[in-house]
Amino acid sequence: MNARTLNFLGMGLVGVIGVAFLILTPRFAELDAVLELTIYMIMAILALSLALIWGYGGILCFGQSAFFGLGAYTYAIAMFNIGESTVPLLLAIALPAAFAALLGYFVFYGRISDVYLGVITLTVTLILFNSVNSTAGPEFHIGVARLGGFNGIPGIPPLNYPGNRTAVIDLEGMFYLSTAALLAIYFGLRLLLASRFGRIIVGIRENERRAELLGYDPRAYKLAIFTIGGALAGFAGCLFANWGNFVSPTIFGLAQSAQIIIWVIVGGRGTLIGPIVGCIGIQWLTTALGANQPSGSDWWTRLLANAPLVLGIILVAFVLLVPKGLVPTLGDFGQWLLRARTRRTTSALEPKQAEER
């Protein structure tokens, strides 16, 4: 069984599990569980946006939460002013994509190195956080939408079916939409990366100078993949604003930016399913630590009650012990088992030499 066959089997397995999860979960799970799973799906889309930029494009972006927050705020402001969600949804994708294209143009065509790129994207996120956080007065508004400053924007109208503002999407519908969008984006990115464009992107990640000598313009390809990642993050932000009907400046915070990077590191760079697994696993663990606060005063109890510290320990452990990430490591282990089984089968089928008398 070669790598290509395993790749197709993996895609088929992901498709079957995803469709079964999409259909069966609302039928057998409680509404609060469906609501919690919905945010997992939304954040998994955000994780995929960084997985594309960093894992395949080789662009370490600390500002993915900037595009995420722009998408959420764009949808909220446009929805209050328009009232029908089709245009706000499109704006929530287009504006972060345009912002990513503008930022990426100055970064990539300015020949800024990867380290400074990470610093610039992080700085942009902090600028947006402080700017939105300082808009608490009534004079800060766009149309009829008040920005609210550190209080955020509450009561955001939900998505509706295109062209019919009275047919809103309920909580169960949000789960269907988020899960279906995650599956569509996952398989869409698989097709994109399997195309000529995707192979060139990976080639640029491996050796940018060689790709340039072969006649490709790495700046244009990096700008394109950066823009696509910004659009995906903006779409996730739009879904997030719908999920909670609320958005605040904390969406631009350092904690959010760091969390996205942790998802990709834990799940595994260079894969698409890895960041999804890492995102869902870390979110579940964070929720479990927050919901099950142990009672006691000993140091072990206080350690378990500190969710950021536990997540930090997990991150350090993965970086030191599992540098490839969870999914690539499991894949290597599976290939090792397959090769070992093949060797045993081959040795068993070889004819034994007759013993000399």
Short mmCIF file of C-alpha atoms in Angstrom, two decimals:
data_model
loop_
_atom_site.label_atom_id
_atom_site.label_comp_id
_atom_site.label_asym_id
_atom_site.label_seq_id
_atom_site.Cartn_x
_atom_site.Cartn_y
_atom_site.Cartn_z
CA MET A 1 0.00 0.00 0.00
CA ASN A 2 1.71 3.20 -1.18
CA ALA A 3 1.48 6.74 0.17
CA ARG A 4 -1.05 7.83 -2.45
CA THR A 5 -3.44 5.05 -1.52
CA LEU A 6 -3.08 5.91 2.16
CA ASN A 7 -3.78 9.54 1.32
CA PHE A 8 -7.04 8.67 -0.44
CA LEU A 9 -8.04 6.34 2.38
CA GLY A 10 -7.38 9.12 4.90
CA MET A 11 -9.49 11.60 2.94
CA GLY A 12 -12.30 9.05 2.66
CA LEU A 13 -12.16 8.36 6.40
CA VAL A 14 -12.29 12.08 7.20
CA GLY A 15 -15.26 12.50 4.86
CA VAL A 16 -17.21 9.60 6.37
CA ILE A 17 -16.54 10.71 9.95
CA GLY A 18 -17.36 14.33 9.11
CA VAL A 19 -20.67 13.56 7.41
CA ALA A 20 -21.69 11.16 10.19
CA PHE A 21 -20.81 13.79 12.79
CA LEU A 22 -22.79 16.42 10.88
CA ILE A 23 -25.93 14.27 10.60
CA LEU A 24 -25.98 12.41 13.91
CA THR A 25 -24.82 14.98 16.46
CA PRO A 26 -27.96 17.20 16.56
CA ARG A 27 -30.14 14.08 16.79
CA PHE A 28 -28.44 12.51 19.80
CA ALA A 29 -26.71 15.38 21.64
CA GLU A 30 -28.27 17.93 23.98
CA LEU A 31 -28.63 21.52 22.80
CA ASP A 32 -25.86 22.80 25.09
CA ALA A 33 -23.50 20.15 23.72
CA VAL A 34 -24.39 21.14 20.15
CA LEU A 35 -23.72 24.77 21.05
CA GLU A 36 -20.31 23.87 22.45
CA LEU A 37 -19.42 21.72 19.44
CA THR A 38 -20.38 24.59 17.15
CA ILE A 39 -17.65 26.83 18.56
CA TYR A 40 -15.19 23.96 18.14
CA MET A 41 -16.05 23.81 14.43
CA ILE A 42 -15.74 27.58 14.04
CA MET A 43 -12.35 27.69 15.71
CA ALA A 44 -11.21 24.73 13.62
CA ILE A 45 -11.80 26.89 10.52
CA LEU A 46 -9.60 29.54 12.12
CA ALA A 47 -6.95 26.89 12.79
CA LEU A 48 -7.10 25.83 9.14
CA SER A 49 -6.39 29.40 8.04
CA LEU A 50 -3.10 29.43 9.96
CA ALA A 51 -2.34 25.84 8.92
CA LEU A 52 -2.46 26.98 5.30
CA ILE A 53 -0.33 30.10 5.84
CA TRP A 54 2.24 28.64 8.21
CA GLY A 55 2.20 24.91 7.57
CA TYR A 56 2.24 25.06 3.76
CA GLY A 57 3.26 28.63 2.96
CA GLY A 58 6.00 28.80 5.59
CA ILE A 59 4.73 32.19 6.77
CA LEU A 60 4.79 32.49 10.56
CA CYS A 61 1.87 34.83 11.25
CA PHE A 62 1.19 35.96 14.82
CA GLY A 63 -1.68 38.14 13.66
CA GLN A 64 -4.26 35.63 12.53
CA SER A 65 -6.58 36.91 15.24
CA ALA A 66 -6.48 40.33 13.52
CA PHE A 67 -8.25 38.92 10.45
CA PHE A 68 -10.53 36.89 12.71
CA GLY A 69 -11.54 39.98 14.68
CA LEU A 70 -11.95 42.09 11.55
CA GLY A 71 -14.36 39.54 10.15
CA ALA A 72 -16.40 39.53 13.36
CA TYR A 73 -16.55 43.31 13.69
CA THR A 74 -17.25 43.79 9.98
CA TYR A 75 -20.21 41.44 10.13
CA ALA A 76 -21.58 43.04 13.32
CA ILE A 77 -21.33 46.61 12.02
CA ALA A 78 -22.68 45.78 8.57
CA MET A 79 -25.53 43.73 10.00
CA PHE A 80 -26.77 46.58 12.20
CA ASN A 81 -26.70 48.93 9.23
CA ILE A 82 -28.06 46.61 6.52
CA GLY A 83 -30.29 44.18 8.39
CA GLU A 84 -29.98 41.31 5.89
CA SER A 85 -26.96 39.03 6.31
CA THR A 86 -25.92 38.24 2.73
CA VAL A 87 -23.88 41.39 2.17
CA PRO A 88 -22.43 41.47 5.75
CA LEU A 89 -21.28 37.87 5.33
CA LEU A 90 -19.51 38.69 2.07
CA LEU A 91 -17.99 41.82 3.60
CA ALA A 92 -16.74 39.81 6.59
CA ILE A 93 -14.75 37.67 4.12
CA ALA A 94 -13.72 40.40 1.68
CA LEU A 95 -12.48 43.03 4.15
CA PRO A 96 -10.04 40.77 6.05
CA ALA A 97 -8.86 39.38 2.71
CA ALA A 98 -8.23 42.92 1.40
CA PHE A 99 -6.46 43.88 4.62
CA ALA A 100 -4.29 40.74 4.40
CA ALA A 101 -3.49 41.54 0.76
CA LEU A 102 -2.50 45.12 1.63
CA LEU A 103 -0.38 44.08 4.60
CA GLY A 104 1.14 41.18 2.68
CA TYR A 105 2.05 43.40 -0.25
CA PHE A 106 4.24 45.66 1.88
CA VAL A 107 5.68 42.71 3.80
CA PHE A 108 6.50 40.34 0.95
CA TYR A 109 7.43 42.85 -1.71
CA GLY A 110 9.50 44.66 0.90
CA ARG A 111 11.58 41.47 1.32
CA ILE A 112 10.96 41.39 5.08
CA SER A 113 12.32 38.24 6.72
CA ASP A 114 10.17 35.72 8.56
CA VAL A 115 11.14 36.89 12.05
CA TYR A 116 10.21 40.51 11.35
CA LEU A 117 7.04 39.35 9.61
CA GLY A 118 5.91 37.67 12.83
CA VAL A 119 6.68 40.84 14.80
CA ILE A 120 4.78 43.02 12.31
CA THR A 121 1.67 40.84 12.31
CA LEU A 122 1.71 40.71 16.12
CA THR A 123 2.07 44.50 16.26
CA VAL A 124 -0.89 44.94 13.90
CA THR A 125 -3.00 42.78 16.18
CA LEU A 126 -2.06 44.84 19.24
CA ILE A 127 -2.80 48.08 17.37
CA LEU A 128 -6.27 46.82 16.46
CA PHE A 129 -6.87 45.67 20.04
CA ASN A 130 -5.94 49.04 21.54
CA SER A 131 -7.79 51.00 18.85
CA VAL A 132 -11.08 49.10 19.22
CA ASN A 133 -10.71 49.08 23.00
CA SER A 134 -10.63 52.89 23.00
CA THR A 135 -14.00 53.39 21.29
CA ALA A 136 -16.27 53.33 24.34
CA GLY A 137 -17.87 56.75 23.88
CA PRO A 138 -21.18 57.34 22.05
CA GLU A 139 -19.32 59.31 19.38
CA PHE A 140 -17.63 56.14 18.17
CA HIS A 141 -20.10 54.61 15.78
CA ILE A 142 -20.35 53.51 12.16
CA GLY A 143 -23.83 54.26 10.96
CA VAL A 144 -26.21 53.03 13.63
CA ALA A 145 -23.70 50.52 15.03
CA ARG A 146 -21.92 51.69 18.19
CA LEU A 147 -18.47 50.13 18.64
CA GLY A 148 -18.82 49.95 22.41
CA GLY A 149 -15.10 49.95 23.25
CA PHE A 150 -14.13 47.35 25.87
CA ASN A 151 -17.82 46.50 26.33
CA GLY A 152 -18.02 45.20 22.77
CA ILE A 153 -21.05 44.97 20.52
CA PRO A 154 -23.91 42.89 22.01
CA GLY A 155 -27.11 41.69 20.41
CA ILE A 156 -25.69 41.03 16.95
CA PRO A 157 -28.49 39.87 14.61
CA PRO A 158 -28.02 36.28 13.42
CA LEU A 159 -27.46 35.05 9.89
CA ASN A 160 -30.52 34.52 7.73
CA TYR A 161 -31.16 32.59 4.57
CA PRO A 162 -30.04 34.66 1.55
CA GLY A 163 -32.65 37.23 0.57
CA ASN A 164 -35.04 36.48 3.45
CA ARG A 165 -34.22 38.41 6.60
CA THR A 166 -37.09 36.84 8.53
CA ALA A 167 -35.77 33.28 8.05
CA VAL A 168 -32.95 33.35 10.58
CA ILE A 169 -30.58 30.45 11.23
CA ASP A 170 -31.11 29.00 14.72
CA LEU A 171 -28.54 27.33 16.98
CA GLU A 172 -28.94 23.93 15.35
CA GLY A 173 -28.66 25.53 11.94
CA MET A 174 -25.43 27.21 13.03
CA PHE A 175 -24.00 23.80 13.87
CA TYR A 176 -24.93 22.47 10.42
CA LEU A 177 -23.50 25.57 8.74
CA SER A 178 -20.23 25.56 10.72
CA THR A 179 -19.60 21.84 10.33
CA ALA A 180 -20.47 21.81 6.62
CA ALA A 181 -18.25 24.88 6.09
CA LEU A 182 -15.37 23.17 7.92
CA LEU A 183 -15.67 20.06 5.73
CA ALA A 184 -15.95 22.12 2.55
CA ILE A 185 -12.92 24.25 3.47
CA TYR A 186 -10.87 21.18 4.42
CA PHE A 187 -11.50 19.36 1.14
CA GLY A 188 -11.23 22.61 -0.83
CA LEU A 189 -7.78 23.24 0.63
CA ARG A 190 -6.78 19.65 -0.12
CA LEU A 191 -7.68 20.22 -3.77
CA LEU A 192 -5.87 23.56 -3.79
CA LEU A 193 -2.69 22.08 -2.34
CA ALA A 194 -2.82 19.16 -4.78
CA SER A 195 -2.96 21.59 -7.71
CA ARG A 196 0.00 23.21 -9.46
CA PHE A 197 -0.46 26.30 -7.30
CA GLY A 198 -0.25 24.23 -4.11
CA ARG A 199 2.86 22.36 -5.26
CA ILE A 200 4.58 25.67 -6.05
CA ILE A 201 3.66 27.02 -2.61
CA VAL A 202 5.21 23.97 -0.92
CA GLY A 203 8.27 24.29 -3.16
CA ILE A 204 8.70 27.92 -2.11
CA ARG A 205 8.40 26.89 1.53
CA GLU A 206 11.14 24.29 1.09
CA ASN A 207 13.57 26.47 -0.90
CA GLU A 208 12.51 29.95 -1.89
CA ARG A 209 15.72 30.77 -3.76
CA ARG A 210 15.48 27.65 -5.91
CA ALA A 211 11.85 28.41 -6.79
CA GLU A 212 12.87 31.93 -7.79
CA LEU A 213 15.66 30.58 -10.02
CA LEU A 214 13.10 28.30 -11.70
CA GLY A 215 11.14 31.38 -12.81
CA TYR A 216 8.47 31.66 -10.11
CA ASP A 217 7.79 34.83 -8.13
CA PRO A 218 7.68 33.77 -4.44
CA ARG A 219 6.30 37.16 -3.41
CA ALA A 220 3.17 36.77 -5.54
CA TYR A 221 2.50 33.22 -4.35
CA LYS A 222 3.04 34.15 -0.71
CA LEU A 223 0.73 37.13 -1.10
CA ALA A 224 -1.95 34.89 -2.61
CA ILE A 225 -1.78 32.27 0.16
CA PHE A 226 -1.68 35.00 2.83
CA THR A 227 -4.81 36.59 1.36
CA ILE A 228 -6.65 33.25 1.27
CA GLY A 229 -5.75 32.65 4.91
CA GLY A 230 -7.04 36.10 5.85
CA ALA A 231 -10.34 35.43 4.07
CA LEU A 232 -10.78 32.11 5.91
CA ALA A 233 -10.05 33.75 9.26
CA GLY A 234 -12.56 36.52 8.49
CA PHE A 235 -15.22 33.92 7.66
CA ALA A 236 -14.52 32.18 10.98
CA GLY A 237 -14.89 35.56 12.72
CA CYS A 238 -18.29 36.07 11.09
CA LEU A 239 -19.46 32.67 12.34
CA PHE A 240 -18.09 33.45 15.81
CA ALA A 241 -20.05 36.71 15.98
CA ASN A 242 -23.18 34.75 15.09
CA TRP A 243 -22.48 32.00 17.59
CA GLY A 244 -22.33 34.31 20.61
CA ASN A 245 -24.30 37.30 19.21
CA PHE A 246 -21.48 39.34 20.75
CA VAL A 247 -17.99 40.54 19.87
CA SER A 248 -15.44 42.45 21.97
CA PRO A 249 -11.82 43.66 21.62
CA THR A 250 -10.52 40.55 23.41
CA ILE A 251 -10.90 38.82 20.05
CA PHE A 252 -7.73 40.71 19.03
CA GLY A 253 -5.87 39.87 22.24
CA LEU A 254 -2.52 38.14 22.70
CA ALA A 255 -4.19 35.12 24.27
CA GLN A 256 -6.24 34.52 21.13
CA SER A 257 -3.21 34.92 18.86
CA ALA A 258 -1.12 32.52 20.94
CA GLN A 259 -3.90 29.98 21.13
CA ILE A 260 -4.12 29.63 17.35
CA ILE A 261 -0.40 28.92 17.13
CA ILE A 262 -0.68 26.32 19.91
CA TRP A 263 -3.41 24.51 17.98
CA VAL A 264 -1.20 24.18 14.91
CA ILE A 265 1.90 23.16 16.87
CA VAL A 266 0.08 20.50 18.88
CA GLY A 267 -1.82 19.11 15.89
CA GLY A 268 1.12 19.24 13.52
CA ARG A 269 2.39 21.67 10.91
CA GLY A 270 2.30 20.60 7.30
CA THR A 271 -1.08 18.90 7.69
CA LEU A 272 -4.67 20.08 7.55
CA ILE A 273 -6.28 17.51 9.81
CA GLY A 274 -3.64 18.07 12.52
CA PRO A 275 -4.61 21.66 13.39
CA ILE A 276 -8.28 20.61 13.46
CA VAL A 277 -7.47 17.86 15.96
CA GLY A 278 -5.24 20.18 17.98
CA CYS A 279 -7.87 22.92 18.02
CA ILE A 280 -10.71 20.68 19.15
CA GLY A 281 -8.53 18.87 21.71
CA ILE A 282 -7.14 22.04 23.29
CA GLN A 283 -10.57 23.70 23.40
CA TRP A 284 -12.10 20.62 25.02
CA LEU A 285 -9.30 20.51 27.58
CA THR A 286 -9.68 24.22 28.34
CA THR A 287 -13.42 23.81 28.81
CA ALA A 288 -12.93 20.75 31.02
CA LEU A 289 -10.40 22.54 33.22
CA GLY A 290 -12.71 25.54 33.54
CA ALA A 291 -15.85 23.52 34.25
CA ASN A 292 -14.33 21.06 36.73
CA GLN A 293 -12.56 23.35 39.17
CA PRO A 294 -11.19 21.09 41.92
CA SER A 295 -11.78 22.01 45.54
CA GLY A 296 -8.75 22.07 47.81
CA SER A 297 -5.76 24.13 48.80
CA ASP A 298 -2.80 21.85 48.04
CA TRP A 299 -0.35 22.75 45.24
CA TRP A 300 -1.58 19.97 42.93
CA THR A 301 -5.15 21.26 43.09
CA ARG A 302 -4.06 24.82 42.41
CA LEU A 303 -1.97 23.60 39.46
CA LEU A 304 -4.93 21.85 37.84
CA ALA A 305 -7.11 24.91 38.39
CA ASN A 306 -4.70 27.09 36.37
CA ALA A 307 -5.76 26.39 32.78
CA PRO A 308 -3.17 28.69 31.09
CA LEU A 309 -0.35 27.01 33.03
CA VAL A 310 -1.57 23.53 32.04
CA LEU A 311 -1.80 24.58 28.39
CA GLY A 312 1.70 26.05 28.59
CA ILE A 313 3.06 22.78 29.97
CA ILE A 314 1.34 20.87 27.15
CA LEU A 315 2.84 23.20 24.55
CA VAL A 316 6.38 22.85 25.96
CA ALA A 317 5.97 19.07 26.14
CA PHE A 318 4.86 18.86 22.52
CA VAL A 319 7.66 21.13 21.31
CA LEU A 320 10.31 19.08 23.14
CA LEU A 321 8.93 15.55 22.87
CA VAL A 322 6.67 15.61 19.80
CA PRO A 323 8.15 18.35 17.58
CA LYS A 324 6.29 17.18 14.48
CA GLY A 325 2.92 17.38 16.20
CA LEU A 326 0.37 14.76 17.12
CA VAL A 327 -0.98 13.74 13.72
CA PRO A 328 2.38 13.50 11.84
CA THR A 329 3.84 11.49 14.72
CA LEU A 330 0.91 9.08 14.67
CA GLY A 331 1.28 8.86 10.89
CA ASP A 332 4.98 7.97 11.20
CA PHE A 333 4.15 5.36 13.82
CA GLY A 334 1.49 3.85 11.55
CA GLN A 335 3.92 3.69 8.61
CA TRP A 336 6.49 2.02 10.84
CA LEU A 337 3.96 -0.61 11.86
CA LEU A 338 3.00 -1.13 8.20
CA ARG A 339 6.63 -1.58 7.14
CA ALA A 340 7.27 -3.97 10.02
CA ARG A 341 4.24 -6.04 9.05
CA THR A 342 5.35 -6.07 5.40
CA ARG A 343 8.81 -7.28 6.39
CA ARG A 344 7.36 -10.08 8.52
CA THR A 345 5.03 -11.14 5.71
CA THR A 346 7.86 -11.13 3.17
CA SER A 347 10.18 -13.13 5.41
CA ALA A 348 7.43 -15.68 6.07
CA LEU A 349 6.84 -16.20 2.34
CA GLU A 350 10.52 -16.70 1.48
CA PRO A 351 11.39 -20.39 0.93
CA LYS A 352 13.59 -21.79 3.60
CA GLN A 353 16.88 -23.18 2.45
CA ALA A 354 17.22 -26.89 2.80
CA GLU A 355 19.41 -27.85 5.62
CA GLU A 356 22.60 -29.57 4.60
CA ARG A 357 22.99 -33.06 5.83
#
